[in-house]
Coordinates of C-alpha atoms in Angstrom, one line a residue:
X7 CA 8.9 29.8 6.6
X8 CA 5.3 30.8 6.9
X9 CA 6.0 33.9 4.8
X10 CA 7.8 31.8 2.2
X11 CA 4.9 29.4 2.0
X12 CA 2.4 32.3 1.7
X13 CA 4.3 34.1 -1.1
X14 CA 5.7 31.3 -3.2
X15 CA 3.4 29.5 -5.6
X16 CA 2.8 25.8 -5.1
X17 CA 4.5 23.8 -7.9
X18 CA 2.0 21.0 -8.1
X19 CA 3.8 19.0 -10.8
X20 CA 7.2 19.1 -8.9
X21 CA 5.6 18.1 -5.6
X22 CA 3.7 15.3 -7.2
X23 CA 6.8 14.0 -9.0
X24 CA 8.7 14.2 -5.7
X25 CA 6.0 12.2 -4.0
X26 CA 6.2 9.5 -6.8
X27 CA 9.9 9.1 -6.3
X28 CA 9.4 8.9 -2.5
X29 CA 7.0 6.0 -3.2
X30 CA 9.4 4.4 -5.6
X31 CA 11.9 4.4 -2.6
X32 CA 9.3 2.5 -0.6
X33 CA 8.8 0.0 -3.4
X34 CA 12.5 -0.5 -3.9
X35 CA 13.0 -1.0 -0.2
X36 CA 10.2 -3.6 -0.3
X37 CA 11.4 -5.6 -3.4
X38 CA 15.2 -5.2 -3.2
X39 CA 15.4 -6.1 0.4
X40 CA 13.2 -9.2 -0.3
X41 CA 15.5 -10.1 -3.2
X42 CA 18.7 -10.0 -1.0
X43 CA 17.2 -12.0 1.9
X44 CA 18.9 -15.3 0.9
X45 CA 22.3 -13.5 0.7
X46 CA 21.7 -11.9 4.1
X47 CA 20.8 -15.3 5.6
X48 CA 23.9 -16.9 4.2
X49 CA 26.4 -14.1 5.1
X50 CA 25.2 -13.6 8.7
X51 CA 24.1 -17.1 9.4
X52 CA 20.4 -16.2 10.0
X53 CA 17.6 -18.6 10.3
X54 CA 14.3 -18.3 8.4
X55 CA 12.7 -17.2 11.7
X56 CA 15.2 -14.4 12.2
X57 CA 14.8 -13.2 8.6
X58 CA 11.0 -13.2 9.2
X59 CA 11.5 -11.0 12.3
X60 CA 13.7 -8.6 10.3
X61 CA 10.9 -8.3 7.7
X62 CA 8.3 -7.7 10.4
X63 CA 10.2 -4.6 11.4
X64 CA 9.4 -3.1 8.0
X65 CA 5.6 -3.4 8.8
X66 CA 6.2 -2.3 12.4
X67 CA 7.8 1.0 11.6
X68 CA 5.4 1.8 8.8
X69 CA 2.1 2.2 10.8
X70 CA 3.9 4.0 13.7
X71 CA 5.2 6.8 11.5
X72 CA 1.9 7.0 9.6
X73 CA -0.1 7.6 12.8
X74 CA 2.5 10.1 14.2
X75 CA 2.6 11.8 10.8
X76 CA -1.2 12.1 10.7
X77 CA -1.3 13.6 14.2
X78 CA 1.3 16.3 13.4
X79 CA 0.6 16.9 9.7
X80 CA -1.2 20.2 10.2
X81 CA 1.0 21.4 12.9
X82 CA 4.4 20.8 11.4
X83 CA 3.4 20.4 7.7
X84 CA 4.3 17.8 5.0
X85 CA 7.7 19.4 4.4
X86 CA 9.0 18.5 7.9
X87 CA 7.5 15.0 7.7
X88 CA 9.3 14.4 4.3
X89 CA 12.5 15.7 5.8
X90 CA 12.1 13.0 8.5
X91 CA 11.5 10.5 5.7
X92 CA 14.7 11.4 4.0
X93 CA 16.7 11.0 7.2
X94 CA 15.0 7.7 8.1
X95 CA 15.5 6.3 4.6
X96 CA 19.1 7.4 4.5
X97 CA 19.8 6.0 8.0
X98 CA 18.0 2.7 7.1
X99 CA 20.1 2.3 3.9
X100 CA 23.4 3.1 5.6
X101 CA 22.7 1.0 8.7
X102 CA 21.7 -1.9 6.4
X103 CA 25.0 -1.8 4.5
X104 CA 27.1 -1.4 7.7
X105 CA 24.9 -3.5 10.0
X106 CA 27.3 -6.3 10.7
X107 CA 24.6 -8.7 11.8
X108 CA 21.1 -9.5 13.1
X109 CA 20.6 -6.5 15.5
X110 CA 21.8 -4.0 13.0
X111 CA 19.4 -5.4 10.3
X112 CA 16.5 -5.1 12.8
X113 CA 17.3 -1.4 13.4
X114 CA 17.9 -0.6 9.8
X115 CA 14.7 -2.2 8.6
X116 CA 12.7 -0.3 11.2
X117 CA 14.1 3.0 10.0
X118 CA 13.3 2.1 6.4
X119 CA 9.7 1.2 7.4
X120 CA 9.5 4.4 9.4
X121 CA 10.5 6.4 6.4
X122 CA 8.0 4.6 4.2
X123 CA 5.2 5.4 6.6
X124 CA 6.2 9.1 6.6
X125 CA 5.9 9.1 2.9
X126 CA 2.3 7.8 3.0
X127 CA 1.4 10.2 5.9
X128 CA 2.6 13.3 4.1
X129 CA 1.9 12.6 0.4
X130 CA -1.7 11.3 0.6
X131 CA -3.1 14.5 2.3
X132 CA -0.8 16.7 0.3
X133 CA -2.1 15.3 -3.0
X134 CA -5.7 15.6 -1.7
X135 CA -5.0 19.3 -0.9
X136 CA -3.5 20.0 -4.3
X137 CA -6.3 18.5 -6.4
X138 CA -10.1 18.2 -6.2
X139 CA -12.9 15.8 -7.4
X140 CA -12.1 13.4 -10.1
X141 CA -8.6 14.9 -10.6
X142 CA -7.8 14.1 -7.0
X143 CA -8.9 10.5 -7.5
X144 CA -6.8 10.2 -10.7
X145 CA -3.7 11.7 -9.1
X146 CA -3.9 9.6 -6.0
X147 CA -4.2 6.5 -8.1
X148 CA -1.2 7.6 -10.3
X149 CA 0.8 8.2 -7.1
X150 CA 0.0 4.8 -5.8
X151 CA 0.8 3.3 -9.2
X152 CA 4.4 3.6 -8.3
X153 CA 4.2 1.1 -5.5
X154 CA 3.5 -1.9 -7.8
X155 CA 5.4 -0.2 -10.6
X156 CA 8.4 0.3 -8.3
X157 CA 8.2 -3.3 -7.1
X158 CA 8.5 -4.5 -10.7
X159 CA 11.5 -2.3 -11.3
X160 CA 13.1 -3.1 -8.0
X161 CA 12.6 -6.9 -8.5
X162 CA 14.2 -6.7 -12.0
X163 CA 17.1 -4.7 -10.7
X164 CA 17.7 -7.1 -7.8
X165 CA 17.5 -10.1 -10.1
X166 CA 19.8 -8.6 -12.7
X167 CA 22.4 -7.6 -10.1
X168 CA 22.2 -10.9 -8.2
X169 CA 22.6 -12.9 -11.5
X170 CA 25.6 -10.6 -12.3
X171 CA 27.2 -11.5 -9.0
X172 CA 26.8 -8.1 -7.5
X173 CA 27.0 -8.0 -3.7
X174 CA 23.9 -7.2 -1.7
X175 CA 25.4 -4.0 -0.5
X176 CA 25.4 -2.6 -4.0
X177 CA 21.7 -3.4 -4.4
X178 CA 20.9 -1.5 -1.2
X179 CA 22.8 1.5 -2.6
X180 CA 20.3 1.5 -5.5
X181 CA 17.5 2.5 -3.0
X182 CA 19.5 5.7 -2.4
X183 CA 18.9 6.9 -6.0
X184 CA 15.2 7.7 -5.7
X185 CA 15.8 9.0 -2.1
X186 CA 18.2 11.6 -3.4
X187 CA 15.9 12.5 -6.2
X188 CA 12.8 13.1 -4.1
X189 CA 14.8 15.1 -1.5
X190 CA 16.1 17.4 -4.3
X191 CA 12.6 17.8 -5.8
X192 CA 11.1 18.8 -2.4
X193 CA 13.9 21.2 -1.5
X194 CA 12.9 24.8 -1.3
X195 CA 9.3 24.2 -2.4
X196 CA 6.1 25.8 -1.0
X197 CA 3.5 23.2 0.1
X198 CA -0.3 23.4 -0.3
X199 CA -2.6 24.6 2.5
X200 CA -5.6 22.6 3.7
X201 CA -8.7 23.1 1.4
X202 CA -11.4 22.4 4.0
X203 CA -12.0 24.8 6.9
X204 CA -11.6 23.2 10.3
X205 CA -9.5 20.3 9.1
X206 CA -6.4 21.5 11.0
X207 CA -8.3 20.9 14.3
X208 CA -7.5 17.5 15.9
X209 CA -10.8 17.7 17.8
X210 CA -12.7 18.0 14.5
X211 CA -10.5 15.2 13.0
X212 CA -11.4 12.8 15.8
X213 CA -15.1 13.9 15.7
X214 CA -15.2 13.0 12.0
X215 CA -13.4 9.7 12.6
X216 CA -16.2 8.7 15.1
X217 CA -18.9 9.0 12.4
X218 CA -20.4 5.7 11.3
X219 CA -19.1 6.2 7.7
X220 CA -15.5 6.5 8.8
X221 CA -15.7 3.5 11.2
X222 CA -17.3 1.5 8.3
X223 CA -14.4 2.4 6.0
X224 CA -11.9 1.7 8.7
X225 CA -13.2 -1.8 9.0
X226 CA -13.4 -2.3 5.3
X227 CA -9.7 -1.2 4.9
X228 CA -8.6 -4.0 7.1
X229 CA -10.2 -6.4 4.6
X230 CA -9.2 -4.7 1.4
X231 CA -5.5 -4.7 2.6
X232 CA -5.4 -8.4 3.4
X233 CA -7.3 -9.2 0.2
X234 CA -4.5 -7.5 -1.7
X235 CA -1.4 -8.4 0.3
X236 CA -2.5 -11.8 1.7
X237 CA -2.6 -13.8 -1.6
X238 CA 0.4 -11.9 -2.9
X239 CA 2.6 -13.0 0.0
X240 CA 1.5 -16.7 -0.3
X241 CA 0.5 -17.3 -3.9
X242 CA 4.1 -17.6 -5.1
X243 CA 4.8 -20.4 -2.8
X244 CA 1.5 -22.1 -3.7
X245 CA 1.8 -21.6 -7.4
X246 CA 5.4 -22.9 -7.4
X247 CA 3.9 -26.4 -7.0
X248 CA 1.3 -25.9 -9.7
X249 CA 3.6 -25.6 -12.7
X250 CA 3.3 -21.8 -13.0
X251 CA 6.2 -19.4 -12.5
X252 CA 5.8 -17.4 -9.2
X253 CA 8.0 -14.6 -10.6
X254 CA 5.9 -14.3 -13.7
X255 CA 2.8 -14.2 -11.6
X256 CA 4.2 -11.5 -9.4
X257 CA 5.4 -9.5 -12.5
X258 CA 2.0 -9.9 -14.1
X259 CA 0.0 -8.9 -11.0
X260 CA 2.2 -5.9 -10.1
X261 CA 2.5 -4.8 -13.8
X262 CA -1.2 -4.8 -14.4
X263 CA -1.8 -3.0 -11.0
X264 CA 0.5 -0.2 -12.2
X265 CA -1.2 0.1 -15.5
X266 CA -4.7 0.0 -13.9
X267 CA -3.8 2.7 -11.4
X268 CA -2.4 4.9 -14.2
X269 CA -5.7 4.8 -16.0
X270 CA -7.8 4.9 -12.9
X271 CA -9.1 8.5 -13.4
X272 CA -11.7 7.8 -16.1
X273 CA -12.8 4.6 -14.4
X274 CA -13.4 6.2 -11.0
X275 CA -15.2 9.1 -12.8
X276 CA -17.5 6.7 -14.7
X277 CA -18.3 4.2 -11.9
X278 CA -17.8 6.4 -8.8
X279 CA -15.6 5.4 -5.9
X280 CA -18.2 3.0 -4.4
X281 CA -18.8 1.4 -7.8
X282 CA -15.1 0.8 -8.3
X283 CA -14.8 -0.7 -4.8
X284 CA -17.7 -3.0 -5.4
X285 CA -16.4 -4.1 -8.8
X286 CA -12.9 -4.6 -7.3
X287 CA -14.3 -6.9 -4.6
X288 CA -16.0 -9.0 -7.2
X289 CA -12.9 -9.3 -9.4
X290 CA -10.7 -10.1 -6.4
X291 CA -13.0 -12.9 -5.3
X292 CA -12.9 -14.4 -8.8
X293 CA -9.2 -14.1 -9.0
X294 CA -8.5 -15.7 -5.6
X295 CA -10.9 -18.5 -6.3
X296 CA -9.3 -19.2 -9.7
X297 CA -5.9 -19.3 -7.9
X298 CA -7.4 -22.0 -5.7
X299 CA -8.5 -24.2 -8.6
X300 CA -6.2 -23.6 -11.6
X301 CA -2.7 -25.0 -12.3
X302 CA -0.1 -24.4 -15.0
X303 CA -0.8 -21.6 -17.5
X304 CA -4.3 -21.2 -16.3
X305 CA -2.9 -19.6 -13.2
X306 CA -1.9 -16.6 -15.3
X307 CA -5.6 -16.0 -16.1
X308 CA -6.3 -16.0 -12.4
X309 CA -3.5 -13.4 -11.9
X310 CA -5.2 -11.1 -14.4
X311 CA -8.5 -11.2 -12.5
X312 CA -6.8 -10.8 -9.2
X313 CA -4.7 -7.8 -10.4
X314 CA -7.8 -6.0 -11.7
X315 CA -9.6 -6.7 -8.4
X316 CA -6.9 -5.4 -6.1
X317 CA -5.3 -2.6 -8.1
X318 CA -7.8 0.1 -7.1
X319 CA -8.4 -0.9 -3.5
X320 CA -5.8 1.2 -1.7
X321 CA -5.9 4.5 -3.6
X322 CA -9.7 4.5 -3.8
X323 CA -10.1 3.9 -0.1
X324 CA -7.8 6.8 0.7
X325 CA -9.5 8.9 -1.9
X326 CA -12.9 8.0 -0.5
X327 CA -11.9 9.3 3.0
X328 CA -10.4 12.5 1.5
X329 CA -13.5 13.3 -0.6
X330 CA -16.3 12.1 1.7
X331 CA -14.9 12.5 5.2
X332 CA -12.7 15.6 4.6
X333 CA -12.8 16.8 8.3
X334 CA -10.9 13.6 9.3
X335 CA -8.0 15.3 7.6
X336 CA -4.5 13.9 7.3
X337 CA -5.0 11.9 10.5
X338 CA -8.0 10.2 9.0
X339 CA -6.1 9.1 5.9
X340 CA -3.1 8.0 7.9
X341 CA -5.2 5.9 10.3
X342 CA -7.0 4.2 7.4
X343 CA -3.6 3.4 5.8
X344 CA -2.1 2.3 9.1
X345 CA -4.9 -0.1 9.8
X346 CA -4.4 -1.6 6.3
X347 CA -0.8 -2.3 7.0
X348 CA -1.5 -3.5 10.5
X349 CA -4.2 -5.9 9.2
X350 CA -1.7 -7.3 6.7
X351 CA 0.7 -8.1 9.5
X352 CA -1.9 -9.7 11.8
X353 CA -3.6 -11.8 9.1
X354 CA -0.3 -13.2 7.8
X355 CA 0.0 -15.3 11.0
X356 CA -3.6 -16.4 10.6
X357 CA -3.1 -17.4 7.0
X358 CA 0.1 -19.3 8.0
X359 CA -2.0 -21.2 10.6
X360 CA -4.5 -22.1 7.9
X361 CA -1.8 -23.6 5.7
X362 CA -0.5 -25.7 8.6
X363 CA -4.0 -27.0 9.4
X364 CA -4.6 -27.9 5.7
X365 CA -1.2 -29.6 5.5
X366 CA -2.0 -31.8 8.5
X367 CA -5.5 -32.6 7.1
X368 CA -4.2 -33.4 3.5
X369 CA -1.3 -35.4 4.9
X370 CA -3.7 -37.5 6.9
X371 CA -5.6 -38.1 3.7
X372 CA -2.5 -39.6 2.2
X373 CA -1.0 -36.7 0.1
X374 CA 2.7 -36.0 0.2
X375 CA 5.4 -33.9 -1.5
X376 CA 4.3 -31.3 -4.1
X377 CA 0.8 -32.7 -4.3
X378 CA 0.4 -32.0 -0.5
X379 CA 1.8 -28.5 -0.7
X380 CA -0.5 -27.6 -3.7
X381 CA -3.6 -29.1 -2.1
X382 CA -3.0 -27.4 1.2
X383 CA -2.2 -24.1 -0.5
X384 CA -5.3 -24.1 -2.7
X385 CA -7.5 -25.0 0.2
X386 CA -6.1 -22.0 2.1
X387 CA -6.8 -19.7 -0.9
X388 CA -10.4 -20.8 -0.8
X389 CA -10.5 -19.6 2.8
X390 CA -9.0 -16.3 1.6
X391 CA -12.0 -15.7 -0.6
X392 CA -13.9 -14.9 2.6
X393 CA -12.3 -11.5 2.7
X394 CA -13.5 -10.2 -0.6
X395 CA -16.9 -11.9 -0.3
X396 CA -17.5 -9.9 2.9
X397 CA -16.4 -6.8 1.0
X398 CA -18.9 -7.5 -1.8
X399 CA -21.7 -7.3 0.8
X400 CA -20.2 -4.3 2.5
X401 CA -19.6 -2.3 -0.6
X402 CA -23.1 -3.1 -2.0
X403 CA -24.5 -1.6 1.1
X404 CA -22.2 1.4 0.8
X405 CA -23.1 1.9 -2.9
X406 CA -26.8 2.2 -2.0
X407 CA -26.1 4.5 0.9
X408 CA -23.9 6.9 -1.1
X409 CA -26.2 6.7 -4.1
X410 CA -29.2 7.8 -2.0
X411 CA -27.6 10.5 0.1
X412 CA -28.7 14.1 -0.2
X413 CA -27.4 16.1 -3.2
X414 CA -24.8 18.7 -2.8
X415 CA -22.1 16.4 -1.4
X416 CA -19.0 18.3 -2.4
X417 CA -16.2 19.2 -0.1
X418 CA -17.9 22.4 0.9
X419 CA -21.0 20.7 2.0
X420 CA -19.1 17.9 3.7
X421 CA -17.1 20.4 5.7
X422 CA -20.3 20.8 7.7
X423 CA -22.1 17.5 7.1
X424 CA -20.9 13.9 7.2
X425 CA -22.8 11.2 5.4
X426 CA -24.4 8.7 7.8
X427 CA -24.7 5.0 7.4

């Protein structure tokens, strides 16, 4: 295999397209499984709590495989990791269809989450190795475009099939389509080699991850992730009581995110990564605040601001690590992505507690019914603005630091020198 990799040219276009279909598989598993939850609950007699535990297995398997994939990326290579992803996705799909009940759904959801984490662990560093500079930022953003884009497609497919009376098993089979496509595209291909000398050493990876800059980004990723996924998980429930359509808000947000990520290259090139992150935090703050104050059609304006704010967070954070802390390697990118997903899981419980507290407070003030739910939800959204407000301060500091660092900060220089906070 080493001889094959050394003699065969790397087909960047094919590998990139395969990576996009792998991420579409992730997005389909996210949206289609969410769409069939009511059917699963009815067929197997599952409570809302049980359905929530099933969903949590998705987020549990994801960071585990990301961390493992980051640790072994340079020893086994992205090809092996993506083979594991194909196996995990296939097992997850088949076990879901033939699960027969609660335990089977827990196991199948874990496998799908595990496969999704493998995709992130392999594709992010692989794309970073195939491209450099602004091209790398553009291609990472276009890769991550397919998560919101795939959610839009998956949601529409699930809704169409549900409205047409198709069983949930048929919807799960749809996830197999992009799985087969990305497996075929990866088959027999040569994969890129690391561009930065020393990046294959786990010792150097950990040393780079102990620098102040990496620790800073690690902490910021926890906040950018919950800024993106927190409101998305709850805003539908809240806006349902405001006169706006939750499905239209979701479609608007994810659709704009996909478009924004497709055209991210020139934006990141013009404003630099730190400028984009700072601007994103500002727009996200405005968007979440507007969600907390607007009702009816005005909520769609809030959705536009929110989508602009969060669409660049995830790919730009991964790209920042790849470009500015290259010695952290695949492990560094995987850990940053993993902490983002873990943060999303942890903060969901906190946000749920905020909603319960606000419900009790508003109920004591005499509100009830839809008015109670809307007031409690909007008050919770105000609290959620804390996340991007902290990021505004953090990214302002980062902007000044990166602006004033020494010239000659390309990958070659960074291989021997890490920027310090």
